Coordinates of C-alpha atoms and ligand atoms in Angstrom, one line a residue:
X1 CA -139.1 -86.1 -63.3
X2 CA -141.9 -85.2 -60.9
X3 CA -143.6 -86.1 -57.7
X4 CA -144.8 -89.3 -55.9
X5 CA -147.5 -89.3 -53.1
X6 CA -145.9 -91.0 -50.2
X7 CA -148.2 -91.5 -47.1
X8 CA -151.5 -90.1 -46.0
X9 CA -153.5 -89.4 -42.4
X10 CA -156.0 -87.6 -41.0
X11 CA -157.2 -86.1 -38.1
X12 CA -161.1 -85.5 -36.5
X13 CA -162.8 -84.0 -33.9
X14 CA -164.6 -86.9 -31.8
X15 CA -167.1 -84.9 -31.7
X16 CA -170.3 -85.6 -34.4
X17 CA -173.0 -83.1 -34.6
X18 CA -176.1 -84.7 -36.6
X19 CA -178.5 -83.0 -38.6
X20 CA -180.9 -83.8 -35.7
X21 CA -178.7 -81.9 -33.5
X22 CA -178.8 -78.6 -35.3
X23 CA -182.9 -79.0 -35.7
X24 CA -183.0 -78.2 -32.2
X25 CA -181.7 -74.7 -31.9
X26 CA -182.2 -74.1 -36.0
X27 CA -185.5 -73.9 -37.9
X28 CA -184.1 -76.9 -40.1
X29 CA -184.7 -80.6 -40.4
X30 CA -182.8 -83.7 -41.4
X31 CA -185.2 -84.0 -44.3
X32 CA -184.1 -81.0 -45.8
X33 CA -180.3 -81.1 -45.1
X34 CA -180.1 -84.3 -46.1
X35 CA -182.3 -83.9 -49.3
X36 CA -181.0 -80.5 -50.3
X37 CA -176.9 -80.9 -49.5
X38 CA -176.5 -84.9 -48.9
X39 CA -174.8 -84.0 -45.4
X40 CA -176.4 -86.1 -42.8
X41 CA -173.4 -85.6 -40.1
X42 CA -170.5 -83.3 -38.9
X43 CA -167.5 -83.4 -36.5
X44 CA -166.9 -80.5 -34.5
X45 CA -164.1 -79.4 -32.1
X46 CA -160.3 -79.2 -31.8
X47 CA -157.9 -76.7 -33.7
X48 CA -156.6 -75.9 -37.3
X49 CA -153.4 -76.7 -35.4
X50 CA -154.4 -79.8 -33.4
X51 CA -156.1 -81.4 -36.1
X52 CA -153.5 -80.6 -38.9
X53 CA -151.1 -82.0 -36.3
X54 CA -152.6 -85.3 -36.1
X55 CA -153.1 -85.8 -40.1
X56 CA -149.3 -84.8 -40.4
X57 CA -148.6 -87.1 -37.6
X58 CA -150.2 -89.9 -39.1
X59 CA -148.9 -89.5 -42.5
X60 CA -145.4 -89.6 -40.9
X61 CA -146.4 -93.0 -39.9
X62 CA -147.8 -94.1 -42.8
X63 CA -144.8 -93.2 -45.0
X64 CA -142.7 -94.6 -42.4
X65 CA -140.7 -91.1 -42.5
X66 CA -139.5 -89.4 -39.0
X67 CA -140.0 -85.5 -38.9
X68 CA -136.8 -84.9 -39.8
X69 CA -137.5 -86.2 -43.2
X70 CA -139.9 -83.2 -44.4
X71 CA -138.3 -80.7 -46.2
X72 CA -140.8 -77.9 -46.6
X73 CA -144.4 -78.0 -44.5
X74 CA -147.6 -76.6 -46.2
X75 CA -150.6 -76.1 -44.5
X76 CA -153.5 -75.6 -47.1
X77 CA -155.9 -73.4 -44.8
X78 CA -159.2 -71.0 -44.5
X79 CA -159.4 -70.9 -41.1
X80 CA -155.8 -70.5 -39.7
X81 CA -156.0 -70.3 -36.1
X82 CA -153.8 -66.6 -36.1
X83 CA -153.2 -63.8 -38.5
X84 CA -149.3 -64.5 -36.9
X85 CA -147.9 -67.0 -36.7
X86 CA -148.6 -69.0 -39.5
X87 CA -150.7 -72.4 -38.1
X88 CA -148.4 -74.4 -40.3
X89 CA -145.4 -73.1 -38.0
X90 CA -147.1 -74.4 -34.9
X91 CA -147.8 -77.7 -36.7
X92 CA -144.0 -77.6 -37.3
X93 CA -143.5 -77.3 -33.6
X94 CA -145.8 -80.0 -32.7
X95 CA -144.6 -82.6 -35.2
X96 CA -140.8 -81.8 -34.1
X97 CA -139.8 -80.4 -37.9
X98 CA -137.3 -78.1 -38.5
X99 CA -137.7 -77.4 -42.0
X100 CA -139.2 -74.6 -43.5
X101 CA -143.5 -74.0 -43.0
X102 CA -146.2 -71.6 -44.1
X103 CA -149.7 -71.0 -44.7
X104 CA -151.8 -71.4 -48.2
X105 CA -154.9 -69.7 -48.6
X106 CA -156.9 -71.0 -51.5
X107 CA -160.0 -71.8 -49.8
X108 CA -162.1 -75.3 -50.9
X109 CA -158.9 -75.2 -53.8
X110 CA -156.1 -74.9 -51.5
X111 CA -155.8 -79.1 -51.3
X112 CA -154.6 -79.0 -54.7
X113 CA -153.3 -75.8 -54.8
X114 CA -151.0 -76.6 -52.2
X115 CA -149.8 -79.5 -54.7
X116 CA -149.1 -77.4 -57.4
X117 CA -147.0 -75.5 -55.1
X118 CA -145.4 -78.5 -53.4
X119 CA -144.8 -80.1 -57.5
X120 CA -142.8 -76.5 -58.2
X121 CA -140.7 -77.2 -54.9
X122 CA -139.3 -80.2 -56.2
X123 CA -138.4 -78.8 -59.3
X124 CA -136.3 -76.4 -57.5
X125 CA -134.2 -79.0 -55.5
X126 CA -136.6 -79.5 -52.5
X127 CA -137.0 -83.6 -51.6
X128 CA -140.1 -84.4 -49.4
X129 CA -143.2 -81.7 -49.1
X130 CA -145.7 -82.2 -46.1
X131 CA -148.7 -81.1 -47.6
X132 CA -151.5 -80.8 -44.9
X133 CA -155.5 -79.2 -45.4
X134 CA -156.7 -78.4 -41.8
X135 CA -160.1 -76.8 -40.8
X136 CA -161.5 -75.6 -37.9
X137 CA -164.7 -74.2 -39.7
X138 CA -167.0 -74.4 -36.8
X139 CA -165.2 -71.1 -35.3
X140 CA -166.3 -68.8 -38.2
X141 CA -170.0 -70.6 -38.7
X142 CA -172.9 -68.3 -37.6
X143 CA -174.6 -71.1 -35.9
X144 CA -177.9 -69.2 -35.4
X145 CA -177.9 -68.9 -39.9
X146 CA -179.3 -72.2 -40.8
X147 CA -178.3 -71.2 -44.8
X148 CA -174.1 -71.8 -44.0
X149 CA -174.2 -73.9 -40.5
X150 CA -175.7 -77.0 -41.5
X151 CA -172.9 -76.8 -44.4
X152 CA -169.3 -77.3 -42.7
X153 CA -167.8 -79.2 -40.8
X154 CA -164.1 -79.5 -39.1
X155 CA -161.1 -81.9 -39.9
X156 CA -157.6 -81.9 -41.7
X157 CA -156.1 -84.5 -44.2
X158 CA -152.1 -84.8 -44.8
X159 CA -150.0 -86.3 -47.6
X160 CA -146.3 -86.1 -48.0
X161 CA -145.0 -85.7 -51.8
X162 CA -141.3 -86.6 -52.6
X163 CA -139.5 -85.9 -55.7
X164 CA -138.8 -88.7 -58.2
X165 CA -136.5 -88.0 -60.7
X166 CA -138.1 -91.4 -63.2
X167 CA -141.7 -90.0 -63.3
X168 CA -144.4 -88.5 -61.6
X169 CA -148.1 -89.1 -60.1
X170 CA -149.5 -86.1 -60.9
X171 CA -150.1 -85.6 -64.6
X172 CA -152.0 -81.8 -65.2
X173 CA -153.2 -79.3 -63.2
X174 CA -155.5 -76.5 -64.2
X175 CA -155.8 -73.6 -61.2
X176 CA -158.0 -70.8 -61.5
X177 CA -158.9 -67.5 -59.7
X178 CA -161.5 -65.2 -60.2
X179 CA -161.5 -62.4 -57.8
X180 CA -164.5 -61.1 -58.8
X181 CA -166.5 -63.4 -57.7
X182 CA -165.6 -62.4 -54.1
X183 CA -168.5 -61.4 -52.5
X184 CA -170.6 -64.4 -53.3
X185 CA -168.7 -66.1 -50.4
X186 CA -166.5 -64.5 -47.4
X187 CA -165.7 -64.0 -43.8
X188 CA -164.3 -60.7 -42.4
X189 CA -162.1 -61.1 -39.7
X190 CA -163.9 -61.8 -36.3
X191 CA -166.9 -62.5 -38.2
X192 CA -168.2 -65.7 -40.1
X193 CA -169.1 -66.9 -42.9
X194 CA -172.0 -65.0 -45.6
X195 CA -172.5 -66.9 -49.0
X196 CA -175.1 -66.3 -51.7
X197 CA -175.7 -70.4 -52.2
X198 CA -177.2 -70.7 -55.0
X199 CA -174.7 -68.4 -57.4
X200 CA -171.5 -70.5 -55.6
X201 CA -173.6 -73.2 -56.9
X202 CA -174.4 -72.5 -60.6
X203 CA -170.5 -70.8 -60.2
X204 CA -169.5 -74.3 -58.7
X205 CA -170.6 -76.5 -61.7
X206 CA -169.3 -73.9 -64.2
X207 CA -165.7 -74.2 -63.1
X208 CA -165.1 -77.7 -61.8
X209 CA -166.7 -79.0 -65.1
X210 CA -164.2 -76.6 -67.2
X211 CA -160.9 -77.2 -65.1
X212 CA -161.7 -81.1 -65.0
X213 CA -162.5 -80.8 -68.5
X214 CA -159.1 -79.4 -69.7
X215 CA -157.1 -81.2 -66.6
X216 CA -158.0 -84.6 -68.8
X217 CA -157.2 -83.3 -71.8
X218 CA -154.0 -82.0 -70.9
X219 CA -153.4 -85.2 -69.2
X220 CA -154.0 -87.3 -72.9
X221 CA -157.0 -88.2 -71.2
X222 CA -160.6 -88.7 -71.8
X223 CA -162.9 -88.7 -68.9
X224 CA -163.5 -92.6 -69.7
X225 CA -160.3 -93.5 -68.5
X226 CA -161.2 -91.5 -65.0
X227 CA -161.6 -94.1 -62.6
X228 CA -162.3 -92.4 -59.6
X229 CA -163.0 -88.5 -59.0
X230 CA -162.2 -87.0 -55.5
X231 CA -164.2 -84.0 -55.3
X232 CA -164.4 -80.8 -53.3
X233 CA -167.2 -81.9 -50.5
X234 CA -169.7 -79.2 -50.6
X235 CA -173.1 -80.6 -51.4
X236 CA -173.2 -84.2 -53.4
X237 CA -175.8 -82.1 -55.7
X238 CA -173.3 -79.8 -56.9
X239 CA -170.8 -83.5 -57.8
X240 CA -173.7 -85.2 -59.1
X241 CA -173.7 -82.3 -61.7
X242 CA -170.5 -81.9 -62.6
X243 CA -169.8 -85.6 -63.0
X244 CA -173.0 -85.9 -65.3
X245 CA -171.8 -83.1 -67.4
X246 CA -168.7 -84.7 -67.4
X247 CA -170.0 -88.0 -68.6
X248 CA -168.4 -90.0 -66.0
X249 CA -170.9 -92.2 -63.5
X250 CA -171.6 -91.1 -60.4
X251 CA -170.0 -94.4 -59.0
X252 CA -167.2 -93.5 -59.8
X253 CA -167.2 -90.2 -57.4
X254 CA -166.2 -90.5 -54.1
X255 CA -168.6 -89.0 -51.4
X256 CA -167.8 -88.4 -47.6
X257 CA -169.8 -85.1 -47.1
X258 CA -172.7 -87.3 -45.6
X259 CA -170.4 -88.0 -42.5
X260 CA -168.1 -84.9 -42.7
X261 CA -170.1 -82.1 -44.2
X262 CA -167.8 -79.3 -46.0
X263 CA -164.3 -79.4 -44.5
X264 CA -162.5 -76.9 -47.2
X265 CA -158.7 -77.7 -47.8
X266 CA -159.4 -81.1 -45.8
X267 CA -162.3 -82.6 -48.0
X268 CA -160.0 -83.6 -50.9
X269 CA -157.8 -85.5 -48.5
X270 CA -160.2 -87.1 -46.2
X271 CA -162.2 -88.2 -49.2
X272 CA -158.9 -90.3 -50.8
X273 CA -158.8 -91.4 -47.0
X274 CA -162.4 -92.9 -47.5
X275 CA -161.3 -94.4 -51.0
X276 CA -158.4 -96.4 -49.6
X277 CA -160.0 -97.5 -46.6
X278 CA -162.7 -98.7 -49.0
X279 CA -160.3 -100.3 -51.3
X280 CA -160.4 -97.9 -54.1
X281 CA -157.1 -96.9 -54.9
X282 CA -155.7 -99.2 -57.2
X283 CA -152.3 -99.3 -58.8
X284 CA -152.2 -97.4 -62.1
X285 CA -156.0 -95.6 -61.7
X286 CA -156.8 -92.4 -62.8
X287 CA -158.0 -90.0 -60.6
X288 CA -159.5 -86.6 -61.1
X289 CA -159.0 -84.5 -57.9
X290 CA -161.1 -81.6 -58.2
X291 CA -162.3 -78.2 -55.9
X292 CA -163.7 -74.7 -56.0
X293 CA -164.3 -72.1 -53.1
X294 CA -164.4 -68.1 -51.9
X295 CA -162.2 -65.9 -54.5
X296 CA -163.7 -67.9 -56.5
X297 CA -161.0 -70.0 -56.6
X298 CA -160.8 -73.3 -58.7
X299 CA -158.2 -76.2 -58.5
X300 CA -158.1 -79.5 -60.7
X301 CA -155.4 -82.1 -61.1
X302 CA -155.3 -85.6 -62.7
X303 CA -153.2 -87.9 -60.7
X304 CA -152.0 -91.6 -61.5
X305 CA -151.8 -94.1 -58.6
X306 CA -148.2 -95.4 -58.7
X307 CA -146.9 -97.9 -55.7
X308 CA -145.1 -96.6 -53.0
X309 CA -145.4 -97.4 -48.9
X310 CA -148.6 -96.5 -47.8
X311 CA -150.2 -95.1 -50.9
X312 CA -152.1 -98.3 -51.7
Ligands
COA1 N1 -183.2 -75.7 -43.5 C1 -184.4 -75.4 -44.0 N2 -184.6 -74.5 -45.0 C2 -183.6 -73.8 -45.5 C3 -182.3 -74.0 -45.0 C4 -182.1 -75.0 -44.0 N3 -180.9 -75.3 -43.4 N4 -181.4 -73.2 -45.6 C5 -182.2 -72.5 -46.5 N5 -183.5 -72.9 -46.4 C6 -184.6 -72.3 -47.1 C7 -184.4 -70.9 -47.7 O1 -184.7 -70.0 -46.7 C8 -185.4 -70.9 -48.8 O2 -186.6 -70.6 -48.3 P1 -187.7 -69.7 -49.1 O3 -187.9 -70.4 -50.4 O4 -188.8 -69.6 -48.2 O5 -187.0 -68.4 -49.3 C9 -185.4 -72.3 -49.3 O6 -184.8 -73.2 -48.3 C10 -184.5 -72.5 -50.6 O7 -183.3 -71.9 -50.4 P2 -182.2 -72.0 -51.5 O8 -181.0 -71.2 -51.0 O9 -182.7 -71.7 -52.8 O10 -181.8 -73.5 -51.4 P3 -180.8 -74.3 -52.3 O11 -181.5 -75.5 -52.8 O12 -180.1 -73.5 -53.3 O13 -179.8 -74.9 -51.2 C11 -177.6 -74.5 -50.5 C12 -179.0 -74.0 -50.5 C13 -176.7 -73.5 -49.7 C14 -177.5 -75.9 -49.8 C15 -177.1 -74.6 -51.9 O14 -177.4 -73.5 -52.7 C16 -175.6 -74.9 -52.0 O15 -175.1 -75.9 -51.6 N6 -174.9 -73.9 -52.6 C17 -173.5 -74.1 -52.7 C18 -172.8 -73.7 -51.4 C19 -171.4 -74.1 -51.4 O16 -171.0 -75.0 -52.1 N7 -170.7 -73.5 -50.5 C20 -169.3 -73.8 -50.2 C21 -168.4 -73.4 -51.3 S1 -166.9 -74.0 -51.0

């Protein structure tokens, strides 16, 4: 019993801001961006609702499923466009669902948080989840502090999850919260985002490296059989450590926050996007999905590729 990943989509701003770009009005350069956080590029514009629309929309398509389909809607979200109503219900609008549709605030985590939440739906009877991460980061972003603007970036990423009752794609998870850690990164409402970097950094490694480590294990897995991790998008310094402490190869990581930058609850998605369009996804790999942000939060899950329309 457990949960298959049916289709995926995503939706972007047309809109790309270069490193370049933000040198003009920021004392910044590409040099150091690009050498410092492995971001070279960023898309910019739209909604949370707009761009969750269109990664939901797409998914739909790609699982060959019509709205009516989707039992429950998720929307994994930091930057939900109102306090009220939830963004997920006006994604419900949009898409032409009926079924039930709320908000999940995990931060960077929320991705696979939402998956953990969407696995415990179909223990309880619920068919097909529509699990969407949708950012519109660029609407809390100081964009005169060059330490957190020439970090995020906007987009969404869907999947839909439907219940299988002969096995399941998703193997462990390991979630964490530490509410302490609060202050290290936060926005206030109608504010934007402050972050002490380098702590989220050293906090960063700590965490991913310790969930991944016992989201293998629990899976009966060692990280040699990880053929692919699909990490949180943040900077490719903080992956580079976490898969070298993890003794997996660096090849093996996929990496989109050169053309994306840090979309939150959408990097986990738009980065398996990246994989398939590159060929990556293979029947029967092993991937570690993996993600940290503001609470702290933490969020890691090991997943097994099985075939189903539009997953490979
Ligand atoms: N352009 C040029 N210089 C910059 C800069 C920019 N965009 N941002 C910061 N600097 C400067 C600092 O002012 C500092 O200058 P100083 O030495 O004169 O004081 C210097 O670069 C080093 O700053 P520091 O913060 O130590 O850099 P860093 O190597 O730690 O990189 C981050 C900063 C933010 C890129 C890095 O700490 C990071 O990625 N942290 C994690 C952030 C994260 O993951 N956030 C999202 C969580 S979901």
């Amino acid at each position: 019993m457990g949960i298959r990943f049916r289709g995926w989509g995503i939706g972007l701003p047309d809109k790309i801001v270069t490193n370049d770009d933000l040198s003009l009005t920021l004392d910044t350069s590409d040099e150091w961006i690009s050498e410092r956080t492995g971001i070279r590029a960023r898309r910019i514009g739209g909604t949370t609702r707009s761009l969750g629309a269109d990664a939901g929309r797409a998914a739909l398509r790609d699982a060959g499923l019509e709205p009516g389909d989707i039992d429950f809607l998720i929307l994994a979200t930091t930057s939900a466009d109102r306090i009220a109503p939830s963004t997920a219900a006006m994604i419900q609008d949009d898409l032409g669902m009926t079924c039930p549709a709320m908000d999940l605030n995990a931060a960077c985590s929320g991705f696979v948080y939402g998956l953990r939440v969407a696995q415990g739906l179909t223990e309880v009877g619920t068919r097909r989840v529509m699990l969407i991460g949708s950012e519109h980061l660029s609407r809390w972003t100081d964009w005169t502090d060059r330490s957190t603007a020439v970090l995020f970036g906007d987009g969404a990423g869907a999947t839909i999850l439907e219940y299988d009752e002969a096995g399941s794609d998703v193997l462990s998870f390991v979630l964490g919260t530490d509410g302490a850690s609060a202050d290290i990164l936060a926005c206030e409402h109608e504010s934007t985002f402050t972050m002490d970097g380098r702590e989220v950094f050293r906090r960063a490694v700590r965490v991913v490296v310790d969930s991944s480590e016992k989201a293998i294990a629990e899976a009966g897995l060692t990280p040699e059989d990880i053929d692919l991790v699909i990490p949180h998008q943040a900077n490719v310094r903080i992956i580079q450590a976490v898969v070298e402490r993890l003794g997996i190869p660096m090849e093996r990581a996929v990496v989109t926050l050169d053309r994306y930058g840090n979309t939150s609850s959408s990097s986990i998605p738009l980065a398996f996007h990246a994989a398939r369009e590159e060929g990556r996804i293979r029947e029967g790999a092993h991937a570690l999905l993996t993600g940290f942000g503001a609470g702290m939060t933490w969020a890691s899950s090991v997943v097994k590729w099985s075939p189903g329309p539009g997953v490979l």
